[in-house]
Short mmCIF file of C-alpha atoms in Angstrom, two decimals:
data_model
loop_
_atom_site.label_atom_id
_atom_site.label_comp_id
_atom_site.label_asym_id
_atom_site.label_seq_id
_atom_site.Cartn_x
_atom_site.Cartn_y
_atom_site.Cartn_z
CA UNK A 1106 212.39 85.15 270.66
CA UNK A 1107 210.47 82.38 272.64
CA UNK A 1108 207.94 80.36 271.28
CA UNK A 1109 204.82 81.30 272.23
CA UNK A 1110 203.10 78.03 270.35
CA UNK A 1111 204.50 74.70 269.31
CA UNK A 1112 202.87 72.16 267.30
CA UNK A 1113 204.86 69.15 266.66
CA UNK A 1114 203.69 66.07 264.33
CA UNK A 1115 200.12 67.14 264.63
CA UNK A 1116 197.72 64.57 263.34
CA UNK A 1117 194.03 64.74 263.44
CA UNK A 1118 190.94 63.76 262.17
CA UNK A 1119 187.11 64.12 261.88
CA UNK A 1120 185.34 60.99 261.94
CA UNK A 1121 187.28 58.64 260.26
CA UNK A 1122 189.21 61.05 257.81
CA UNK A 1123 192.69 62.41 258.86
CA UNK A 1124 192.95 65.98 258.20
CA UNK A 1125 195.84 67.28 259.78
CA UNK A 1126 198.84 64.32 258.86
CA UNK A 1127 202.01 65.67 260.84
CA UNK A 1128 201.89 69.57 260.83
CA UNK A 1129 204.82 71.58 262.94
CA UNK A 1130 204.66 75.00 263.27
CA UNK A 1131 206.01 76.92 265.53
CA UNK A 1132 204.89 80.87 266.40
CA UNK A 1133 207.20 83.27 268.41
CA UNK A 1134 205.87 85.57 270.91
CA UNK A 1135 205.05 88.75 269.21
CA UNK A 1136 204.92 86.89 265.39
CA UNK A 1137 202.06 87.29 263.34
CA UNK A 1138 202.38 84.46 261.18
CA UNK A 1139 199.97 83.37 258.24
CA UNK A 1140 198.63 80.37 257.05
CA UNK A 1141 197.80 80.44 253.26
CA UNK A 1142 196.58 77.25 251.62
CA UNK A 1143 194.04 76.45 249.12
CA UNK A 1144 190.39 75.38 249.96
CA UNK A 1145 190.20 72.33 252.12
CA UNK A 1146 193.76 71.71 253.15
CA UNK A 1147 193.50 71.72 256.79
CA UNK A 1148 193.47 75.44 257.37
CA UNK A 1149 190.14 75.55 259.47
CA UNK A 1150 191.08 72.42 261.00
CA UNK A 1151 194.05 73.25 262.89
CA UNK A 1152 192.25 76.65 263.96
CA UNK A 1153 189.71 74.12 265.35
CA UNK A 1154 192.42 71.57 266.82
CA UNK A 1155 194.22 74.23 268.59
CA UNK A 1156 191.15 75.95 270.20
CA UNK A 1157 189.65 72.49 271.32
CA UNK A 1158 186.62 71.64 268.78
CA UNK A 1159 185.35 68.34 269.96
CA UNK A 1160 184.72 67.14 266.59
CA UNK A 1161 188.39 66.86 265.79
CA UNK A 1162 189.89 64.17 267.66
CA UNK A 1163 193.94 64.65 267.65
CA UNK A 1164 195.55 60.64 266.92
CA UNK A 1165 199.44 61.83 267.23
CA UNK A 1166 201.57 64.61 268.12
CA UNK A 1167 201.54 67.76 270.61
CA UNK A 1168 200.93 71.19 271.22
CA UNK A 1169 202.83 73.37 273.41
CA UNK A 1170 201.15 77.19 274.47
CA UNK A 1171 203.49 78.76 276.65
CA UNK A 1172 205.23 75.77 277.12
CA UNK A 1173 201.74 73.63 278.30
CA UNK A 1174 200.70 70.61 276.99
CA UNK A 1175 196.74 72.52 275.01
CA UNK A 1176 195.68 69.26 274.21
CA UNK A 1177 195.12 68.62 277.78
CA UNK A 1178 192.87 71.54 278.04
CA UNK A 1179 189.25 71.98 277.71
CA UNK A 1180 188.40 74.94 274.99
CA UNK A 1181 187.49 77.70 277.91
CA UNK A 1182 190.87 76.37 280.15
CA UNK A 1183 192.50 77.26 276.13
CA UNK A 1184 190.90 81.03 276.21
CA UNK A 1185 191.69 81.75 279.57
CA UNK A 1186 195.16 80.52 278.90
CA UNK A 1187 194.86 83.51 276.13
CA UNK A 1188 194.40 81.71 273.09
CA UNK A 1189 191.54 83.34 270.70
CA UNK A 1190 189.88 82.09 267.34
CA UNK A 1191 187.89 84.62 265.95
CA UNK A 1192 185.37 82.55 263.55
CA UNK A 1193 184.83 82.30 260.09
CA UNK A 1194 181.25 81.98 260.63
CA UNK A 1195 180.10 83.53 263.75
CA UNK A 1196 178.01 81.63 265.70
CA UNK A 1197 174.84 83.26 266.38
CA UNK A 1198 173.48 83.55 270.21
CA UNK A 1199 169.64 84.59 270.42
CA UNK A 1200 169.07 85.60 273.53
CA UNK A 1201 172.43 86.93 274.71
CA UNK A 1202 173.13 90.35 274.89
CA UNK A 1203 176.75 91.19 273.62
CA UNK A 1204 177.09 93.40 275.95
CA UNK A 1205 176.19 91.17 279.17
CA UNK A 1206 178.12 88.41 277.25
CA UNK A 1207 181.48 89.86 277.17
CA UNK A 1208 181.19 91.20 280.90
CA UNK A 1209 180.58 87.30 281.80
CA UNK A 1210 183.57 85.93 279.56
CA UNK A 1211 186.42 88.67 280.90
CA UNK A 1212 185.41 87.56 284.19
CA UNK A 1213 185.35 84.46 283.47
CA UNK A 1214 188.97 85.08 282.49
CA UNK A 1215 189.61 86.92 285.56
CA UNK A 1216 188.75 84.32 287.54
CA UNK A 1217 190.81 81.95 285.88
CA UNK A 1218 193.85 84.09 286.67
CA UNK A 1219 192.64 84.69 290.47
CA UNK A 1220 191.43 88.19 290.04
CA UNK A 1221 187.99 89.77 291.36
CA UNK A 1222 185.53 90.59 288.96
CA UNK A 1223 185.16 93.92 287.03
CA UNK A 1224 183.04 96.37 288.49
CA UNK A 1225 180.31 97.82 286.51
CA UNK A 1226 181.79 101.37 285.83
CA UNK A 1227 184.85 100.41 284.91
CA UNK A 1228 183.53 97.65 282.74
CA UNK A 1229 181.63 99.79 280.66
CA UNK A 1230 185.01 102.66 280.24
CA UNK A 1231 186.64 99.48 278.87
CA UNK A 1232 184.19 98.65 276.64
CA UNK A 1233 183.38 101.82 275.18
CA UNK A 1234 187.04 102.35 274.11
CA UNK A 1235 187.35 99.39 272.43
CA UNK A 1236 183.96 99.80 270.79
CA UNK A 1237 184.21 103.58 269.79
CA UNK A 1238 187.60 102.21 267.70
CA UNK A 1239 186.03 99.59 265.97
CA UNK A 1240 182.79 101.38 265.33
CA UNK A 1241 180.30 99.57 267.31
CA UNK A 1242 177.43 101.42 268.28
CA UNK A 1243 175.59 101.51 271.55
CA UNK A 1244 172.31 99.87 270.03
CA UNK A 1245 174.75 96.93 268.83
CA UNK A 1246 176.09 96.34 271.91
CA UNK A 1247 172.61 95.62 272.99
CA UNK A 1248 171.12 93.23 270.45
CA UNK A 1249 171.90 89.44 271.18
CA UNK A 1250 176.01 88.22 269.95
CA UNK A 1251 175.65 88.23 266.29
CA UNK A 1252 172.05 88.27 265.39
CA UNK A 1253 171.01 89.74 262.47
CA UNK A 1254 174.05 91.55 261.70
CA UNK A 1255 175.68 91.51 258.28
CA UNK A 1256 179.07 89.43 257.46
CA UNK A 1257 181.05 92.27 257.64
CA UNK A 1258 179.49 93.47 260.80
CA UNK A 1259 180.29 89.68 262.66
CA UNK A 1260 183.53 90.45 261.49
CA UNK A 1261 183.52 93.53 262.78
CA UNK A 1262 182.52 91.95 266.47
CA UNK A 1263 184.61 89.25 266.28
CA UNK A 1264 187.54 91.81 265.70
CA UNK A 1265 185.80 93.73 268.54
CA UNK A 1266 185.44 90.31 271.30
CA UNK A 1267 189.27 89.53 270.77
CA UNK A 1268 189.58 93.51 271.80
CA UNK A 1269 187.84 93.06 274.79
CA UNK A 1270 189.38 89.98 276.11
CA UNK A 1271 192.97 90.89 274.96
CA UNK A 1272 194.53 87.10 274.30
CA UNK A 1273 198.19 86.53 273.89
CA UNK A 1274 197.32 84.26 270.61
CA UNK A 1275 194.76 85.32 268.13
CA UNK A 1276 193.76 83.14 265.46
CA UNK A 1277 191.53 84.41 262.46
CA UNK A 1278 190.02 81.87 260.77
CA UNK A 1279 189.06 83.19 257.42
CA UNK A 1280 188.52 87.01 258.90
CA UNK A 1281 188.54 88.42 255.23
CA UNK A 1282 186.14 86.04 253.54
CA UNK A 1283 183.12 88.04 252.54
CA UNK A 1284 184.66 91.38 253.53
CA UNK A 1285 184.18 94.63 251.87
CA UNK A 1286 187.25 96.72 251.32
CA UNK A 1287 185.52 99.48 253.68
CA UNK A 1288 184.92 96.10 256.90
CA UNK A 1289 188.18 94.77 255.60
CA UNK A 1290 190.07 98.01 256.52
CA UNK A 1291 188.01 98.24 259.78
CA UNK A 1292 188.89 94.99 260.91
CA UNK A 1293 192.59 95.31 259.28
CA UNK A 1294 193.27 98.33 261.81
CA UNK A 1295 191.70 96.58 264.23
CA UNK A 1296 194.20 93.85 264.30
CA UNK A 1297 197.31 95.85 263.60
CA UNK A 1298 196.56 97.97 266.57
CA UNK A 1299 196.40 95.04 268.65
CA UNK A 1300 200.22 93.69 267.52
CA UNK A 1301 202.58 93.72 270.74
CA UNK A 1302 205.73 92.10 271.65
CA UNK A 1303 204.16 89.56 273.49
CA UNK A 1304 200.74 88.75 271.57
CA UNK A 1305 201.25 86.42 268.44
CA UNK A 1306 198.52 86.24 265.17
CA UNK A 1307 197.87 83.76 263.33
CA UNK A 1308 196.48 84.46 260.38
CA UNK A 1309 194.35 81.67 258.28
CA UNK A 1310 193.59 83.08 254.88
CA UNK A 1311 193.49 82.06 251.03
CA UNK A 1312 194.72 85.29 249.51
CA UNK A 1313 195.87 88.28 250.52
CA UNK A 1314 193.20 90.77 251.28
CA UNK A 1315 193.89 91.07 254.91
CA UNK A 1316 197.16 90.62 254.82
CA UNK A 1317 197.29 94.17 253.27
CA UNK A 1318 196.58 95.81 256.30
CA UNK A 1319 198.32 93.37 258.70
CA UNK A 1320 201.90 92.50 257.35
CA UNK A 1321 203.20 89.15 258.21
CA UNK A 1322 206.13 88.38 259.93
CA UNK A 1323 206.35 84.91 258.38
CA UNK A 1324 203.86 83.21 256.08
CA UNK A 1325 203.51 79.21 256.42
CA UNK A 1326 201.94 77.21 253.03
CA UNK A 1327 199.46 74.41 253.74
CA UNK A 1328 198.68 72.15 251.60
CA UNK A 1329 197.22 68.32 252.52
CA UNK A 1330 197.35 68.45 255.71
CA UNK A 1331 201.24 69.90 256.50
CA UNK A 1332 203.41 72.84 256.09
CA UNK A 1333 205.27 72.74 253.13
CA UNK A 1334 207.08 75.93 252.88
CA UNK A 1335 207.47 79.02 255.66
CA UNK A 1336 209.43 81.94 254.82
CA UNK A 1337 208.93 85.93 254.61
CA UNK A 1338 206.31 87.88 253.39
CA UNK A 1339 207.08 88.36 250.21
CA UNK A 1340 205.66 84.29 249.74
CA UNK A 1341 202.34 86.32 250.52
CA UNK A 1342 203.00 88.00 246.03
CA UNK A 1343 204.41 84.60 245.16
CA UNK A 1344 200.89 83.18 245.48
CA UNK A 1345 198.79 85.94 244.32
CA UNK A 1346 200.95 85.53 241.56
CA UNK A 1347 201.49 81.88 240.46
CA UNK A 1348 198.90 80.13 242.85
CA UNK A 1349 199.66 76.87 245.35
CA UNK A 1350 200.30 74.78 242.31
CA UNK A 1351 204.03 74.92 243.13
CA UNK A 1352 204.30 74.50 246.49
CA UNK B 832 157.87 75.94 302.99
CA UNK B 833 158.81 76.00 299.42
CA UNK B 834 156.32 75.82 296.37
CA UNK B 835 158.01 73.14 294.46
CA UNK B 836 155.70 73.78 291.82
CA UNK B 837 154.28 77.67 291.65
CA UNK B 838 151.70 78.68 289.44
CA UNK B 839 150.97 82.88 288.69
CA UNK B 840 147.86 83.79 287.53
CA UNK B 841 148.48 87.60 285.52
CA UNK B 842 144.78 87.93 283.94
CA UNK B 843 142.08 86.36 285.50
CA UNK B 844 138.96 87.79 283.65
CA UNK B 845 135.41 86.61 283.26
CA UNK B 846 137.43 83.17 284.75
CA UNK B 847 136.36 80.51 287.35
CA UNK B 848 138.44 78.73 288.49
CA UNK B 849 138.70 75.07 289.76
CA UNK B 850 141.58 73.68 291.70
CA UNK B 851 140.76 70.30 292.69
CA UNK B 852 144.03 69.47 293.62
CA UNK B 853 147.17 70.51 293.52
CA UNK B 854 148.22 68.78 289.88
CA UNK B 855 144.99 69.72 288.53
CA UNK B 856 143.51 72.85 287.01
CA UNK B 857 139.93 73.46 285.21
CA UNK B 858 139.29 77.20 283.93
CA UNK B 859 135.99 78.30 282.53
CA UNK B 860 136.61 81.26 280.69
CA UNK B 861 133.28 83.37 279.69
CA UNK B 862 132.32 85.84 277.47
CA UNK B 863 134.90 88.65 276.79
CA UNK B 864 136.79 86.70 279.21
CA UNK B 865 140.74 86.39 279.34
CA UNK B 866 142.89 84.47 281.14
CA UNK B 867 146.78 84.50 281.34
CA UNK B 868 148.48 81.89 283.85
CA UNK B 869 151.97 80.66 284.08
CA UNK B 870 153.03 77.07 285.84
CA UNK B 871 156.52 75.93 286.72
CA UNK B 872 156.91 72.12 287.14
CA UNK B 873 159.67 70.74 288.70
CA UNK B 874 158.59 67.39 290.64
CA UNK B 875 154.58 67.44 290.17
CA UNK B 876 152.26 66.30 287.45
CA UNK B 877 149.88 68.99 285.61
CA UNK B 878 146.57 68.74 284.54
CA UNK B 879 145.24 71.74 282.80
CA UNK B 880 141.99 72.00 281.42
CA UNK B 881 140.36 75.20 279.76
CA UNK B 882 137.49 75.60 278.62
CA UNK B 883 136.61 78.81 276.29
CA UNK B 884 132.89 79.08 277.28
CA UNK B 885 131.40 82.15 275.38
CA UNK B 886 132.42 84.19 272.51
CA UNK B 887 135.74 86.66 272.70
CA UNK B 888 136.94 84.31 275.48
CA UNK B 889 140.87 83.89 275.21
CA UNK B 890 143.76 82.74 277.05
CA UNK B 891 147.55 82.22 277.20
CA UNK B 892 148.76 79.46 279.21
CA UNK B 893 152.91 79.45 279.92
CA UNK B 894 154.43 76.44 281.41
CA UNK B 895 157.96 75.01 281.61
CA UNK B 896 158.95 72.15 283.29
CA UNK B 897 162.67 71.19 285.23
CA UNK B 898 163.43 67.69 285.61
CA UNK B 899 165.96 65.91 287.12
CA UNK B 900 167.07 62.76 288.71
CA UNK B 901 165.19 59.57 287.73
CA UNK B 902 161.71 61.67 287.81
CA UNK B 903 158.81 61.52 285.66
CA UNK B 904 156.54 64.26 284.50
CA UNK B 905 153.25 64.04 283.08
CA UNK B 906 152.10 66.98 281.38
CA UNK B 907 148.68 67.38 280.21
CA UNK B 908 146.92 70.62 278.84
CA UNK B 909 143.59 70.71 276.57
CA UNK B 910 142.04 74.08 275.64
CA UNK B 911 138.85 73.55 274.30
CA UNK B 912 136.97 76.30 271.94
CA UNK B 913 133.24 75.70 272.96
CA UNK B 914 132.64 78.98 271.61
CA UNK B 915 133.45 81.14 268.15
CA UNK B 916 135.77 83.00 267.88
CA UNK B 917 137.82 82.02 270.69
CA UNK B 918 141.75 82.62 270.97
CA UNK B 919 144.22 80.84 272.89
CA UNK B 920 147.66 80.23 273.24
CA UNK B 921 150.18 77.30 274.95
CA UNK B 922 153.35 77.63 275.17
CA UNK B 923 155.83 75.03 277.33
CA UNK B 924 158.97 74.69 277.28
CA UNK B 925 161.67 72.63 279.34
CA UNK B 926 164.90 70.54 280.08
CA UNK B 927 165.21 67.45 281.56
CA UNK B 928 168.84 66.02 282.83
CA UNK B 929 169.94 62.59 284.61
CA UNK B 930 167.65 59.87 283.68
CA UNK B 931 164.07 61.74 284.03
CA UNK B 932 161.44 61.47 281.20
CA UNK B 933 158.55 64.58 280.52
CA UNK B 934 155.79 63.52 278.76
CA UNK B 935 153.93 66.19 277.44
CA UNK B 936 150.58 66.27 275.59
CA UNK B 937 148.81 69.28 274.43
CA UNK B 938 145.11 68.96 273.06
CA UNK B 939 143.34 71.97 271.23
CA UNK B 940 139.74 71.18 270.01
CA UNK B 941 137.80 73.19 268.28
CA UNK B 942 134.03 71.76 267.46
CA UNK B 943 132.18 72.20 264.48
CA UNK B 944 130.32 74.97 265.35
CA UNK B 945 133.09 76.95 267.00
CA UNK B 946 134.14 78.98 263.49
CA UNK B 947 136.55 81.73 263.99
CA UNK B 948 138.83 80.59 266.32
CA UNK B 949 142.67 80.77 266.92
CA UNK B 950 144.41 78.08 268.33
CA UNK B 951 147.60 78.04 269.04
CA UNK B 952 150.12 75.62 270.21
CA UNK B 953 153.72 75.34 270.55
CA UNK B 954 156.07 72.95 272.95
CA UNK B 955 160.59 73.16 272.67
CA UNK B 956 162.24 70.42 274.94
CA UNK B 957 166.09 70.39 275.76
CA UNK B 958 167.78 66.93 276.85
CA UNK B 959 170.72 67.70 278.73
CA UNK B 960 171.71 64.03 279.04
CA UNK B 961 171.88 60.99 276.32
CA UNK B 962 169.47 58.90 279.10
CA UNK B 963 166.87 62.19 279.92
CA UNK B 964 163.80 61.41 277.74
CA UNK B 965 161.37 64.02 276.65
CA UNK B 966 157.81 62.74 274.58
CA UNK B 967 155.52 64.92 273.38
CA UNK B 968 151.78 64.76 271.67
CA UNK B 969 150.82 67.91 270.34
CA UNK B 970 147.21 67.41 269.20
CA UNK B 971 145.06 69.56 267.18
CA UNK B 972 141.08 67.93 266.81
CA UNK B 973 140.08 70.32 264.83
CA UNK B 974 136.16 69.77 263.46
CA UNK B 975 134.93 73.65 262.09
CA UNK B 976 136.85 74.51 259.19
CA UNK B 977 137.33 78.15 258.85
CA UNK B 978 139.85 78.57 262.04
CA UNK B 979 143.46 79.78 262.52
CA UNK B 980 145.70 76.69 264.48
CA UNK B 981 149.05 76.34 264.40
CA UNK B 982 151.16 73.88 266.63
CA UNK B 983 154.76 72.69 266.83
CA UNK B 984 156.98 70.53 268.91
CA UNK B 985 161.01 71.02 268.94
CA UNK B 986 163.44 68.60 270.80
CA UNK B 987 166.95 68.19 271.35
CA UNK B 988 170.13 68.88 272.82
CA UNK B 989 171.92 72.52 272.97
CA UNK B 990 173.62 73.40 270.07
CA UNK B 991 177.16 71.92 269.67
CA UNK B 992 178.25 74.88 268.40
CA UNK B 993 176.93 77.32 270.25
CA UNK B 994 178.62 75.80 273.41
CA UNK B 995 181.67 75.83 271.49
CA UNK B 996 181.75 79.09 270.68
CA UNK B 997 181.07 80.28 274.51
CA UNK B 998 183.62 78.12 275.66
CA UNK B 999 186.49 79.58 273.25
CA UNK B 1000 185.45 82.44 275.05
CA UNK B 1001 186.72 81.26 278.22
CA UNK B 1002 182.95 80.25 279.87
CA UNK B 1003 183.45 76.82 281.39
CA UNK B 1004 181.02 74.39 280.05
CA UNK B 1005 178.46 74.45 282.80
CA UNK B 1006 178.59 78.57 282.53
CA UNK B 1007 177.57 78.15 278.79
CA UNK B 1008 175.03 75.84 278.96
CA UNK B 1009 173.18 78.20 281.84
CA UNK B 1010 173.81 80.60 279.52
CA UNK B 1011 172.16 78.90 276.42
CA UNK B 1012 169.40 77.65 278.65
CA UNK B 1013 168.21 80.86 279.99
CA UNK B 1014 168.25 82.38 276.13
CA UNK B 1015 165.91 79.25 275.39
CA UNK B 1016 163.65 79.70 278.34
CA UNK B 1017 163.36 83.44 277.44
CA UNK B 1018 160.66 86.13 278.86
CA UNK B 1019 158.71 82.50 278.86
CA UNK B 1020 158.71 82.44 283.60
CA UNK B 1021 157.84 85.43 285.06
CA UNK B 1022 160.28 87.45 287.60
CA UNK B 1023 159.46 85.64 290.19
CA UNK B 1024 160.24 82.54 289.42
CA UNK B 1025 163.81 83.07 288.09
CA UNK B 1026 165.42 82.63 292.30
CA UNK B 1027 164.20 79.24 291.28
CA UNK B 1028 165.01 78.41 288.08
CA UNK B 1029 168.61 80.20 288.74
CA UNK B 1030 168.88 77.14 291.81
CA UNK B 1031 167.56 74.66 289.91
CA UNK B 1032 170.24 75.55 286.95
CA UNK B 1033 172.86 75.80 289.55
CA UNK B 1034 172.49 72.61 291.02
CA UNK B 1035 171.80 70.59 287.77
CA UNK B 1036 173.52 71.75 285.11
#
């Protein structure tokens, strides 16, 4: 397999506090890979590092995307490269219809890769497959991006925005925090449907609720800032079991 | 010729109207009277005066300003309440970019006599620059005491986050912050003005 990401010696920080203090990690085409850790190792950070946050400014080390230095990119150059973080806390947009929204960002994305825009008709064929499958109703597609909808239902349209715009790396930052079983299966089938060969996951999580529906290929422990362990997915029981107290 | 700064008058009832010059506006509004106007400032200076003459009188003034460059705005609208109950209603919104200051001031008096009224007044600035400068004075003088007023003043930059979140979505930052600034300016302009909002977004943002 070919590496699909690459992050070498990563160090980064958020005002004056290093967060991230020499990560590697690298993610194969096709991989879904998870990142388990406990509360306040890094997790969200390097989610935020590798889709461009400007709070986090990166002091040492690289990352590679498809063999690309991302750290040169700005955070929409990132997406339209096909890297995706679906939130932990969706932001909400008042004012911008979902709907409208998404039509702007996949051409946006279009026109990053030098195609035309979308016509209306088939714009809306696309859409409504994606949103029949993840259970998004015509009335939601209306309202503004993530007003007034529950956690689950963010979730739910986070799941359903990384659908639309079809990235080659998905990262879910926290995707089951807050989740009832009946969203968590929703957006569980939502990603597994969406594994190919050539799009990776990675999955940021502190136990192992999502990882239920999605199996891992490998799972990577954080803890302070670097990876301490990868192997297979049977580290996913190991913690469930016996905690990150001995990693 | 282009109206750099167009005005559109929706309800003009029971009004008269005084335009003494092209910054300035004085509206008597008489009994059962109602009034509805919009402004859109982009270079000018505005000078609104209304006066709610007679009783039932009410109006709704909408204005947003655009500023760019190293321009100053001046931004001055008093509704008075000569009358009980009397309703009206500001609202004014805007962005300023480059090095241009707004200053806004918004007076609603209501005298002693004038019992019953609702005032209402309510100004949200965007700086799209660390060197654009937006001031406001909301003002309430309010002298009868059994009335309804409420009045607020927001401003700021666009939400850091926000714009993050449209960018990981593959808008470029400019796209975003159109984006972000036409959900802030709302159903505030009317139709007709959006050809030039839309250009003055497109050229300054």
């Amino acid at each position: 397999m070919t590496a699909l990401l690459e992050i070498k010696n990563l160090h980064a920080k958020v005002g004056d506090k290093e967060i991230l203090k020499g990560l590697n990690l690298t993610i194969d085409a096709g991989e879904v890979c998870a990142i388990m850790g406990p509360n306040g190792c890094g997790k969200s950070t390097l989610s935020a590092v590798i889709s461009g946050h400007p709070a986090y400014t990166v002091t040492e080390g690289e990352i590679l995307f498809k063999g690309e230095d991302l750290l040169k990119m700005t955070p929409d150059e990132r997406a339209n490269k096909g890297v995706f973080l679906a939130f932990q806390h969706p932001i909400e947009l008042p004012g911008v219809g979902l709907a409208q929204f998404l039509k702007t960002a996949l051409n946006a994305k279009r026109k990053a890769n030098g195609e035309e825009p979308i016509d209306a008709v088939a714009f809306m064929k696309y859409m409504n497959v994606r949103a029949t499958a993840l259970g998004i109703s015509n009335e939601m597609l209306k309202r503004p991006v993530n007003v007034g909808f529950s956690g689950g239902e963010k979730k739910r349209l986070e799941t359903f925005q990384m659908a639309m715009l079809e990235p080659d790396f998905c990262i879910l930052d926290e995707m089951d925090s807050g989740l009832d079983v009946d969203a968590l299966k929703i957006v569980g089938q939502g990603v597994s449907v969406m594994r190919e060969p050539k799009r990776s996951f990675m999955i940021i999580t502190h136990h192992d609720d999502l990882l239920q529906y999605v199996k891992p290929d490998k799972v990577s422990i954080m803890r302070d800032g670097v990876i301490v362990k990868t192997a297979g997915s049977e580290l996913v029981k190991e913690v469930e079991e016996s905690g990150y107290d001995n990693f | 010729m282009t109206i750099s700064n167009p005005f559109l008058i929706h309800t003009q009832e029971n009004v008269i109207v005084k335009n003494p010059d092209d910054k300035s506006w004085v509206f008597e509004v008489g009994e059962n009277g109602n009034l509805w106007v919009d402004f859109l400032q982009t270079t000018d200076d505005l000078n609104v005066f209304v006066s709610l003459q007679a009783e039932e009188a009410k109006c709704k003034i909408n204005c947003a300003y655009l500023i760019n460059k190293n321009n100053m705005l001046n931004i001055d609208i008093k509704v008075l309440h000569k009358y009980k109950n009397t309703t009206s209603e500001q609202h004014i919104k805007g962005i300023a970019t480059d090095e241009s200051s707004v200053s806004f001031k918004g007076i609603v008096e209501i005298p002693k006599d004038s019992q019953k009224c609702d005032g209402r007044q309510h100004h949200r600035g965007v700086v799209l620059s660390p060197k654009a400068k937006i001031e406001a004075v909301p003002q309430l003088e309010i002298w009868a005491d059994d009335v309804v007023c409420s009045h607020g003043s927001a401003i700021g930059p666009l939400d850091a986050n926000q714009l993050f979140y449209l960018q990981t979505r593959g808008l470029p930052e400019h796209e975003a912050k159109k984006i972000l600034l036409n959900s802030f300016l709302g159903d505030l302009m009317p139709e007709e003005f959006s050809d030039i909002i839309q250009g003055w977004m497109d050229k300054n943002v």
